[in-house]
Amino acid sequence: MTEQKITIADIEDAKAQIAPHVLRTPLVPAYPLSDATGAEVRLKLELLQPTGAFKLRGATNAIQKLNAADRAKGVVTCSTGNHGRGVAFAAKQLGVRAVICMSELVPQVKIDGIKRFGGEVRIAGKSQDDAEREALRLMEEEGLVYISPFDHPAVIAGQGTIGLEILEDWADVDTVVVPLSGGGLLAGIAAAIKARKPDTRLVGVTMDRGPAMVESLKAGHPVDVVEEPTLADSLGGGIGLDNDHTFTMIRDLVDETCLVSEAQIAAAMRALYRDQQLVAEGGAVVGVAALMAGKIAVKPQERVAVVISGRNVDMDIFTRIAGGEDVDLKQERKA
Ligand SMILES: *Cc1c(COP(=O)(O)O)cnc(C)c1O
């Protein structure tokens, strides 16, 4: 496929498109983290979105941009997590049918999470692959439009609106730290910020268990990684071997990437809860984890914005972590 460049105009357009449907989130000071690092740290609270994560922005923009015929047919995806919720919620807001395909093994809480936001759940087969096949079948036979979670120009532009908001609220920000998985979030934010304020440092952070984008950057092309149980479950999965957009955008626009451990993620969840009274999921706190662990070098008073991307966490696991336990899902899976 040809590479389509996502411009600042696309992101400005996305901002206008999604404004009525998506929360414009606050950028709040993080005093304890500022004291601990010597930097001036502020948190972009995407966890406040109605679906609990930023993915609503990209999903809303992608559905808004469909033509009338596609809107009439509806959309489909097979994510059971934050993307599925975002697509369900956005489609409902815009009066479009959304089918979320999942396997029989998906836990009831996830099914309820999608249904609550107005999505039509289609149970198909016993694995994620079966669910994907059903989504493909709906595309081919019923003409539903597949909405990709990250490698899609309108999704990337939607996530990029976060970058515009950070600059509106903090024009002289020095560094922006962003969780990284498939890279739609970071690619969009980087495209917005490098267009407006090119000297801003962009840092992507992910977990050391299966960091697909970081391994791909090292290899010079998209590669597969082995998926492992992690507290940052929303950062799991690959970037697609046929990646069209996010790999090149991250390679060309992002200054640094770094990895954090499970214990560092748990410590960051605990710190955000105790210091800021915030419940954030593991994948959302990797930026805070990297700063706390000294993995991102910061100068005194450096102005650092950190994106906190979501709050959809298993509360039984969360309360154990908040109570001081370094939960390791890999050990528990073995037990
Ligand atoms: C999807 C997701 C990410 C990563 O976004 P990508 O666009 O895949 O890089 C980060 N945090 C949360 C909470 C997410 O749901």
CSV table of C-alpha atoms in Angstrom, one decimal, residues 6-330:
chain,number,residue,atom,x,y,z
A,6,ILE,CA,-0.7,12.4,8.1
A,7,THR,CA,-0.4,16.2,8.2
A,8,ILE,CA,-1.1,18.9,10.9
A,9,ALA,CA,-4.1,19.8,8.8
A,10,ASP,CA,-5.5,16.3,9.2
A,11,ILE,CA,-5.1,16.6,12.9
A,12,GLU,CA,-6.7,20.0,13.1
A,13,ASP,CA,-9.6,18.6,11.1
A,14,ALA,CA,-9.8,15.6,13.5
A,15,LYS,CA,-10.0,18.1,16.4
A,16,ALA,CA,-13.0,19.8,15.0
A,17,GLN,CA,-14.7,16.5,14.0
A,18,ILE,CA,-14.3,14.8,17.4
A,19,ALA,CA,-14.9,17.9,19.7
A,20,PRO,CA,-18.6,17.3,20.3
A,21,HIS,CA,-18.0,13.6,21.3
A,22,VAL,CA,-14.8,13.4,23.1
A,23,LEU,CA,-13.5,14.9,26.4
A,24,ARG,CA,-10.9,17.7,26.1
A,25,THR,CA,-8.8,16.3,29.0
A,26,PRO,CA,-6.8,18.4,31.5
A,27,LEU,CA,-3.1,18.6,31.9
A,28,VAL,CA,-2.5,18.6,35.7
A,29,PRO,CA,0.7,19.1,37.8
A,30,ALA,CA,2.4,16.1,39.3
A,31,TYR,CA,4.1,17.6,42.4
A,32,PRO,CA,5.5,14.4,44.0
A,33,LEU,CA,6.9,13.2,40.6
A,34,SER,CA,8.3,16.7,39.9
A,35,ASP,CA,10.0,16.7,43.3
A,36,ALA,CA,11.4,13.2,42.8
A,37,THR,CA,12.8,13.9,39.3
A,38,GLY,CA,13.7,17.6,39.6
A,39,ALA,CA,11.8,18.2,36.4
A,40,GLU,CA,8.4,20.0,36.2
A,41,VAL,CA,6.0,17.2,35.3
A,42,ARG,CA,2.4,17.4,34.2
A,43,LEU,CA,0.0,14.6,33.4
A,44,LYS,CA,-2.3,14.5,30.4
A,45,LEU,CA,-5.3,12.7,31.9
A,46,GLU,CA,-6.7,10.6,29.0
A,47,LEU,CA,-8.0,8.1,31.6
A,48,LEU,CA,-10.9,10.5,32.1
A,49,GLN,CA,-12.4,9.7,28.7
A,50,PRO,CA,-15.9,8.3,28.9
A,51,THR,CA,-14.7,4.9,27.7
A,52,GLY,CA,-11.7,5.0,30.1
A,53,ALA,CA,-9.1,5.5,27.4
A,54,PHE,CA,-7.9,7.8,24.6
A,55,LYS,CA,-8.8,5.3,21.8
A,56,LEU,CA,-12.2,7.0,21.6
A,57,ARG,CA,-10.5,9.9,19.8
A,58,GLY,CA,-9.2,7.9,16.8
A,59,ALA,CA,-12.3,5.7,16.6
A,60,THR,CA,-14.6,8.8,16.6
A,61,ASN,CA,-12.5,10.4,13.8
A,62,ALA,CA,-12.4,7.3,11.7
A,63,ILE,CA,-16.2,6.8,11.9
A,64,GLN,CA,-16.9,10.5,11.2
A,65,LYS,CA,-14.8,10.3,8.1
A,66,LEU,CA,-16.8,7.4,6.5
A,67,ASN,CA,-18.9,8.2,3.6
A,68,ALA,CA,-22.7,8.0,3.8
A,69,ALA,CA,-22.8,4.5,2.2
A,70,ASP,CA,-20.3,3.1,4.6
A,71,ARG,CA,-21.9,4.7,7.6
A,72,ALA,CA,-25.2,3.0,6.6
A,73,LYS,CA,-23.5,-0.4,6.6
A,74,GLY,CA,-21.7,0.0,9.9
A,75,VAL,CA,-18.3,-0.9,11.3
A,76,VAL,CA,-16.6,-4.0,12.7
A,77,THR,CA,-13.6,-4.8,14.9
A,78,CYS,CA,-12.4,-7.6,17.0
A,79,SER,CA,-10.7,-5.8,19.9
A,80,THR,CA,-12.2,-6.7,23.3
A,81,GLY,CA,-10.2,-3.9,25.0
A,82,ASN,CA,-10.0,-0.1,24.8
A,83,HIS,CA,-10.3,0.0,21.0
A,84,GLY,CA,-13.4,-2.1,21.1
A,85,ARG,CA,-15.0,0.2,23.7
A,86,GLY,CA,-13.9,3.2,21.7
A,87,VAL,CA,-15.5,1.9,18.5
A,88,ALA,CA,-18.7,0.9,20.2
A,89,PHE,CA,-19.1,4.2,22.0
A,90,ALA,CA,-18.2,6.4,19.0
A,91,ALA,CA,-20.5,4.4,16.6
A,92,LYS,CA,-23.4,4.8,19.1
A,93,GLN,CA,-22.8,8.6,19.3
A,94,LEU,CA,-22.8,8.9,15.6
A,95,GLY,CA,-25.8,6.6,15.0
A,96,VAL,CA,-23.7,3.9,13.2
A,97,ARG,CA,-24.0,0.1,13.8
A,98,ALA,CA,-20.9,-1.4,15.4
A,99,VAL,CA,-20.2,-5.2,15.6
A,100,ILE,CA,-17.4,-6.3,18.0
A,101,CYS,CA,-16.4,-9.9,17.3
A,102,MET,CA,-15.0,-12.0,20.2
A,103,SER,CA,-14.4,-15.6,21.1
A,104,GLU,CA,-16.4,-17.7,23.5
A,105,LEU,CA,-13.5,-17.4,25.9
A,106,VAL,CA,-13.7,-13.7,26.4
A,107,PRO,CA,-14.7,-13.0,30.1
A,108,GLN,CA,-18.2,-11.6,30.8
A,109,VAL,CA,-16.9,-8.3,32.2
A,110,LYS,CA,-15.3,-7.5,28.8
A,111,ILE,CA,-18.5,-8.4,26.9
A,112,ASP,CA,-20.5,-6.2,29.4
A,113,GLY,CA,-18.0,-3.4,28.9
A,114,ILE,CA,-18.6,-3.4,25.2
A,115,LYS,CA,-22.4,-3.8,25.5
A,116,ARG,CA,-22.6,-0.9,28.0
A,117,PHE,CA,-21.2,1.4,25.3
A,118,GLY,CA,-23.8,0.3,22.8
A,119,GLY,CA,-21.7,-2.2,20.8
A,120,GLU,CA,-23.3,-5.4,19.2
A,121,VAL,CA,-21.3,-8.4,20.4
A,122,ARG,CA,-20.8,-11.3,18.0
A,123,ILE,CA,-19.5,-14.4,19.7
A,124,ALA,CA,-17.6,-16.6,17.2
A,125,GLY,CA,-15.4,-19.6,17.9
A,126,LYS,CA,-12.9,-20.4,20.6
A,127,SER,CA,-10.0,-18.1,19.9
A,128,GLN,CA,-9.1,-14.6,18.9
A,129,ASP,CA,-8.3,-15.9,15.4
A,130,ASP,CA,-11.8,-17.2,15.1
A,131,ALA,CA,-13.1,-13.8,16.1
A,132,GLU,CA,-10.9,-12.2,13.5
A,133,ARG,CA,-12.2,-14.5,10.8
A,134,GLU,CA,-15.8,-13.6,11.7
A,135,ALA,CA,-14.9,-9.9,11.5
A,136,LEU,CA,-13.4,-10.5,8.0
A,137,ARG,CA,-16.5,-12.4,7.0
A,138,LEU,CA,-18.7,-9.5,8.0
A,139,MET,CA,-16.5,-7.2,6.0
A,140,GLU,CA,-16.8,-9.3,2.9
A,141,GLU,CA,-20.3,-10.5,3.1
A,142,GLU,CA,-22.1,-7.6,4.7
A,143,GLY,CA,-19.8,-4.8,3.7
A,144,LEU,CA,-19.1,-3.6,7.3
A,145,VAL,CA,-16.0,-1.4,7.5
A,146,TYR,CA,-13.1,-2.6,9.6
A,147,ILE,CA,-11.6,0.0,12.0
A,148,SER,CA,-8.0,-0.7,12.7
A,149,PRO,CA,-6.8,0.1,16.3
A,150,PHE,CA,-3.6,2.0,15.2
A,151,ASP,CA,-2.4,1.7,11.6
A,152,HIS,CA,-5.0,3.9,10.0
A,153,PRO,CA,-4.6,7.6,9.0
A,154,ALA,CA,-7.9,8.8,10.6
A,155,VAL,CA,-7.2,6.9,13.8
A,156,ILE,CA,-3.6,8.4,14.0
A,157,ALA,CA,-5.0,11.9,13.3
A,158,GLY,CA,-7.6,11.4,16.0
A,159,GLN,CA,-5.0,10.4,18.6
A,160,GLY,CA,-2.8,13.4,17.4
A,161,THR,CA,-5.4,15.8,18.8
A,162,ILE,CA,-3.8,15.0,22.2
A,163,GLY,CA,-0.6,16.7,21.0
A,164,LEU,CA,-2.5,19.8,19.9
A,165,GLU,CA,-4.1,20.0,23.4
A,166,ILE,CA,-0.8,19.6,25.2
A,167,LEU,CA,0.7,22.5,23.2
A,168,GLU,CA,-2.4,24.7,23.8
A,169,ASP,CA,-2.1,24.1,27.5
A,170,TRP,CA,1.7,24.3,27.8
A,171,ALA,CA,3.3,26.1,24.9
A,172,ASP,CA,6.9,25.8,26.2
A,173,VAL,CA,6.8,22.1,27.0
A,174,ASP,CA,10.2,20.5,26.5
A,175,THR,CA,9.5,16.8,26.5
A,176,VAL,CA,6.4,14.7,25.9
A,177,VAL,CA,6.4,11.1,27.1
A,178,VAL,CA,3.8,8.6,25.6
A,179,PRO,CA,2.9,5.0,26.0
A,180,LEU,CA,3.8,2.9,22.9
A,181,SER,CA,2.3,-0.2,21.4
A,182,GLY,CA,1.1,-0.3,17.8
A,183,GLY,CA,2.1,3.4,17.7
A,184,GLY,CA,-1.1,5.2,16.7
A,185,LEU,CA,-1.0,7.3,19.9
A,186,LEU,CA,2.7,8.3,19.7
A,187,ALA,CA,2.7,8.7,15.9
A,188,GLY,CA,-0.3,11.1,16.0
A,189,ILE,CA,1.1,13.1,19.0
A,190,ALA,CA,4.5,13.3,17.4
A,191,ALA,CA,3.1,14.5,14.0
A,192,ALA,CA,1.2,17.3,15.8
A,193,ILE,CA,4.0,18.4,18.0
A,194,LYS,CA,6.9,18.2,15.5
A,195,ALA,CA,4.8,20.2,13.1
A,196,ARG,CA,4.2,23.0,15.6
A,197,LYS,CA,7.2,22.9,17.9
A,198,PRO,CA,9.9,20.7,16.2
A,199,ASP,CA,12.5,21.1,19.1
A,200,THR,CA,10.2,19.2,21.5
A,201,ARG,CA,11.6,15.9,22.6
A,202,LEU,CA,9.3,12.9,22.0
A,203,VAL,CA,9.8,9.8,24.1
A,204,GLY,CA,7.9,6.5,23.6
A,205,VAL,CA,7.8,4.0,26.5
A,206,THR,CA,6.7,0.4,26.5
A,207,MET,CA,7.1,-2.8,28.6
A,208,ASP,CA,10.1,-5.0,28.3
A,209,ARG,CA,7.9,-8.1,27.9
A,210,GLY,CA,7.2,-8.2,24.1
A,211,PRO,CA,8.0,-4.6,22.9
A,212,ALA,CA,7.0,-5.0,19.3
A,213,MET,CA,7.7,-1.5,18.0
A,214,VAL,CA,11.0,-1.2,19.8
A,215,GLU,CA,12.2,-4.5,18.4
A,216,SER,CA,11.0,-3.5,15.0
A,217,LEU,CA,12.9,-0.2,15.1
A,218,LYS,CA,16.0,-2.2,16.1
A,219,ALA,CA,15.5,-4.6,13.2
A,220,GLY,CA,14.8,-1.7,10.7
A,221,HIS,CA,11.5,-3.3,9.7
A,222,PRO,CA,8.3,-4.6,11.4
A,223,VAL,CA,9.0,-7.9,13.3
A,224,ASP,CA,6.8,-10.2,15.4
A,225,VAL,CA,7.5,-10.6,19.1
A,226,VAL,CA,6.4,-13.3,21.5
A,227,GLU,CA,3.4,-12.1,23.7
A,228,GLU,CA,3.9,-12.5,27.4
A,229,PRO,CA,1.6,-11.8,30.4
A,230,THR,CA,2.1,-8.3,31.5
A,231,LEU,CA,0.5,-5.6,33.7
A,232,ALA,CA,0.5,-3.4,30.6
A,233,ASP,CA,-1.9,-5.7,28.7
A,234,SER,CA,-3.2,-2.8,26.6
A,235,LEU,CA,0.3,-2.5,25.1
A,236,GLY,CA,0.5,-6.1,24.0
A,237,GLY,CA,0.4,-7.4,20.4
A,238,GLY,CA,2.3,-6.8,17.3
A,239,ILE,CA,2.6,-3.8,14.9
A,240,GLY,CA,1.6,-5.8,11.8
A,241,LEU,CA,4.3,-7.1,9.4
A,242,ASP,CA,2.5,-5.1,6.7
A,243,ASN,CA,2.5,-1.9,8.8
A,244,ASP,CA,1.7,1.1,6.5
A,245,HIS,CA,2.0,4.1,8.7
A,246,THR,CA,3.0,3.9,12.4
A,247,PHE,CA,6.4,2.2,11.9
A,248,THR,CA,7.8,4.9,9.6
A,249,MET,CA,6.3,7.7,11.5
A,250,ILE,CA,7.7,6.6,14.9
A,251,ARG,CA,11.1,5.9,13.2
A,252,ASP,CA,11.2,9.4,11.7
A,253,LEU,CA,9.5,11.6,14.3
A,254,VAL,CA,10.4,10.1,17.7
A,255,ASP,CA,13.6,10.9,19.5
A,256,GLU,CA,13.9,8.1,22.0
A,257,THR,CA,12.2,4.9,23.2
A,258,CYS,CA,12.7,3.1,26.5
A,259,LEU,CA,11.4,-0.1,28.3
A,260,VAL,CA,10.1,-0.6,31.8
A,261,SER,CA,9.8,-3.7,33.9
A,262,GLU,CA,6.7,-5.2,35.6
A,263,ALA,CA,7.9,-4.0,39.0
A,264,GLN,CA,8.4,-0.5,37.7
A,265,ILE,CA,4.9,-0.5,36.2
A,266,ALA,CA,3.5,-1.7,39.6
A,267,ALA,CA,5.4,1.0,41.4
A,268,ALA,CA,4.1,3.7,39.0
A,269,MET,CA,0.4,2.5,39.5
A,270,ARG,CA,0.9,2.7,43.2
A,271,ALA,CA,2.5,6.1,43.1
A,272,LEU,CA,-0.3,7.6,40.9
A,273,TYR,CA,-2.8,6.2,43.3
A,274,ARG,CA,-1.2,7.3,46.5
A,275,ASP,CA,0.1,10.7,45.3
A,276,GLN,CA,-2.6,11.8,42.9
A,277,GLN,CA,-5.6,9.5,43.8
A,278,LEU,CA,-5.7,8.2,40.2
A,279,VAL,CA,-6.6,4.7,39.2
A,280,ALA,CA,-4.7,4.0,36.0
A,281,GLU,CA,-4.1,0.8,34.1
A,282,GLY,CA,-0.6,-0.7,33.7
A,283,GLY,CA,-0.2,0.3,30.0
A,284,ALA,CA,-1.1,3.9,30.9
A,285,VAL,CA,1.6,4.5,33.5
A,286,VAL,CA,4.7,3.4,31.7
A,287,GLY,CA,5.8,7.0,31.2
A,288,VAL,CA,5.6,7.6,35.0
A,289,ALA,CA,7.4,4.3,35.5
A,290,ALA,CA,10.2,5.3,33.2
A,291,LEU,CA,10.6,8.7,34.9
A,292,MET,CA,10.5,7.2,38.4
A,293,ALA,CA,13.1,4.6,37.4
A,294,GLY,CA,15.5,7.3,35.9
A,295,LYS,CA,15.2,5.7,32.5
A,296,ILE,CA,14.5,9.1,30.9
A,297,ALA,CA,17.3,11.6,31.5
A,298,VAL,CA,15.7,15.0,32.5
A,299,LYS,CA,17.4,18.3,33.3
A,300,PRO,CA,16.4,20.3,36.4
A,301,GLN,CA,13.1,22.1,35.7
A,302,GLU,CA,12.7,20.5,32.4
A,303,ARG,CA,9.0,20.7,31.4
A,304,VAL,CA,7.8,17.2,30.9
A,305,ALA,CA,4.2,16.2,29.8
A,306,VAL,CA,3.3,12.6,30.4
A,307,VAL,CA,0.3,11.0,28.8
A,308,ILE,CA,-1.7,8.7,31.1
A,309,SER,CA,-3.7,6.8,28.5
A,310,GLY,CA,-6.4,4.8,30.3
A,311,ARG,CA,-8.0,3.4,33.5
A,312,ASN,CA,-9.5,0.0,32.4
A,313,VAL,CA,-7.8,-2.2,34.9
A,314,ASP,CA,-8.9,-5.4,36.7
A,315,MET,CA,-9.7,-3.9,40.1
A,316,ASP,CA,-8.8,-7.1,42.0
A,317,ILE,CA,-5.3,-6.8,40.6
A,318,PHE,CA,-5.2,-3.0,41.1
A,319,THR,CA,-6.1,-3.2,44.8
A,320,ARG,CA,-3.3,-5.8,45.4
A,321,ILE,CA,-0.8,-3.5,43.7
A,322,ALA,CA,-2.1,-0.4,45.5
A,323,GLY,CA,-1.7,-2.4,48.7
A,324,GLY,CA,2.0,-2.9,48.0
A,325,GLU,CA,2.2,-6.1,46.1
A,326,ASP,CA,4.4,-6.4,43.0
A,327,VAL,CA,1.9,-8.6,41.1
A,328,ASP,CA,3.7,-10.7,38.4
A,329,LEU,CA,1.1,-12.1,36.0
A,330,LYS,CA,3.7,-14.5,34.4
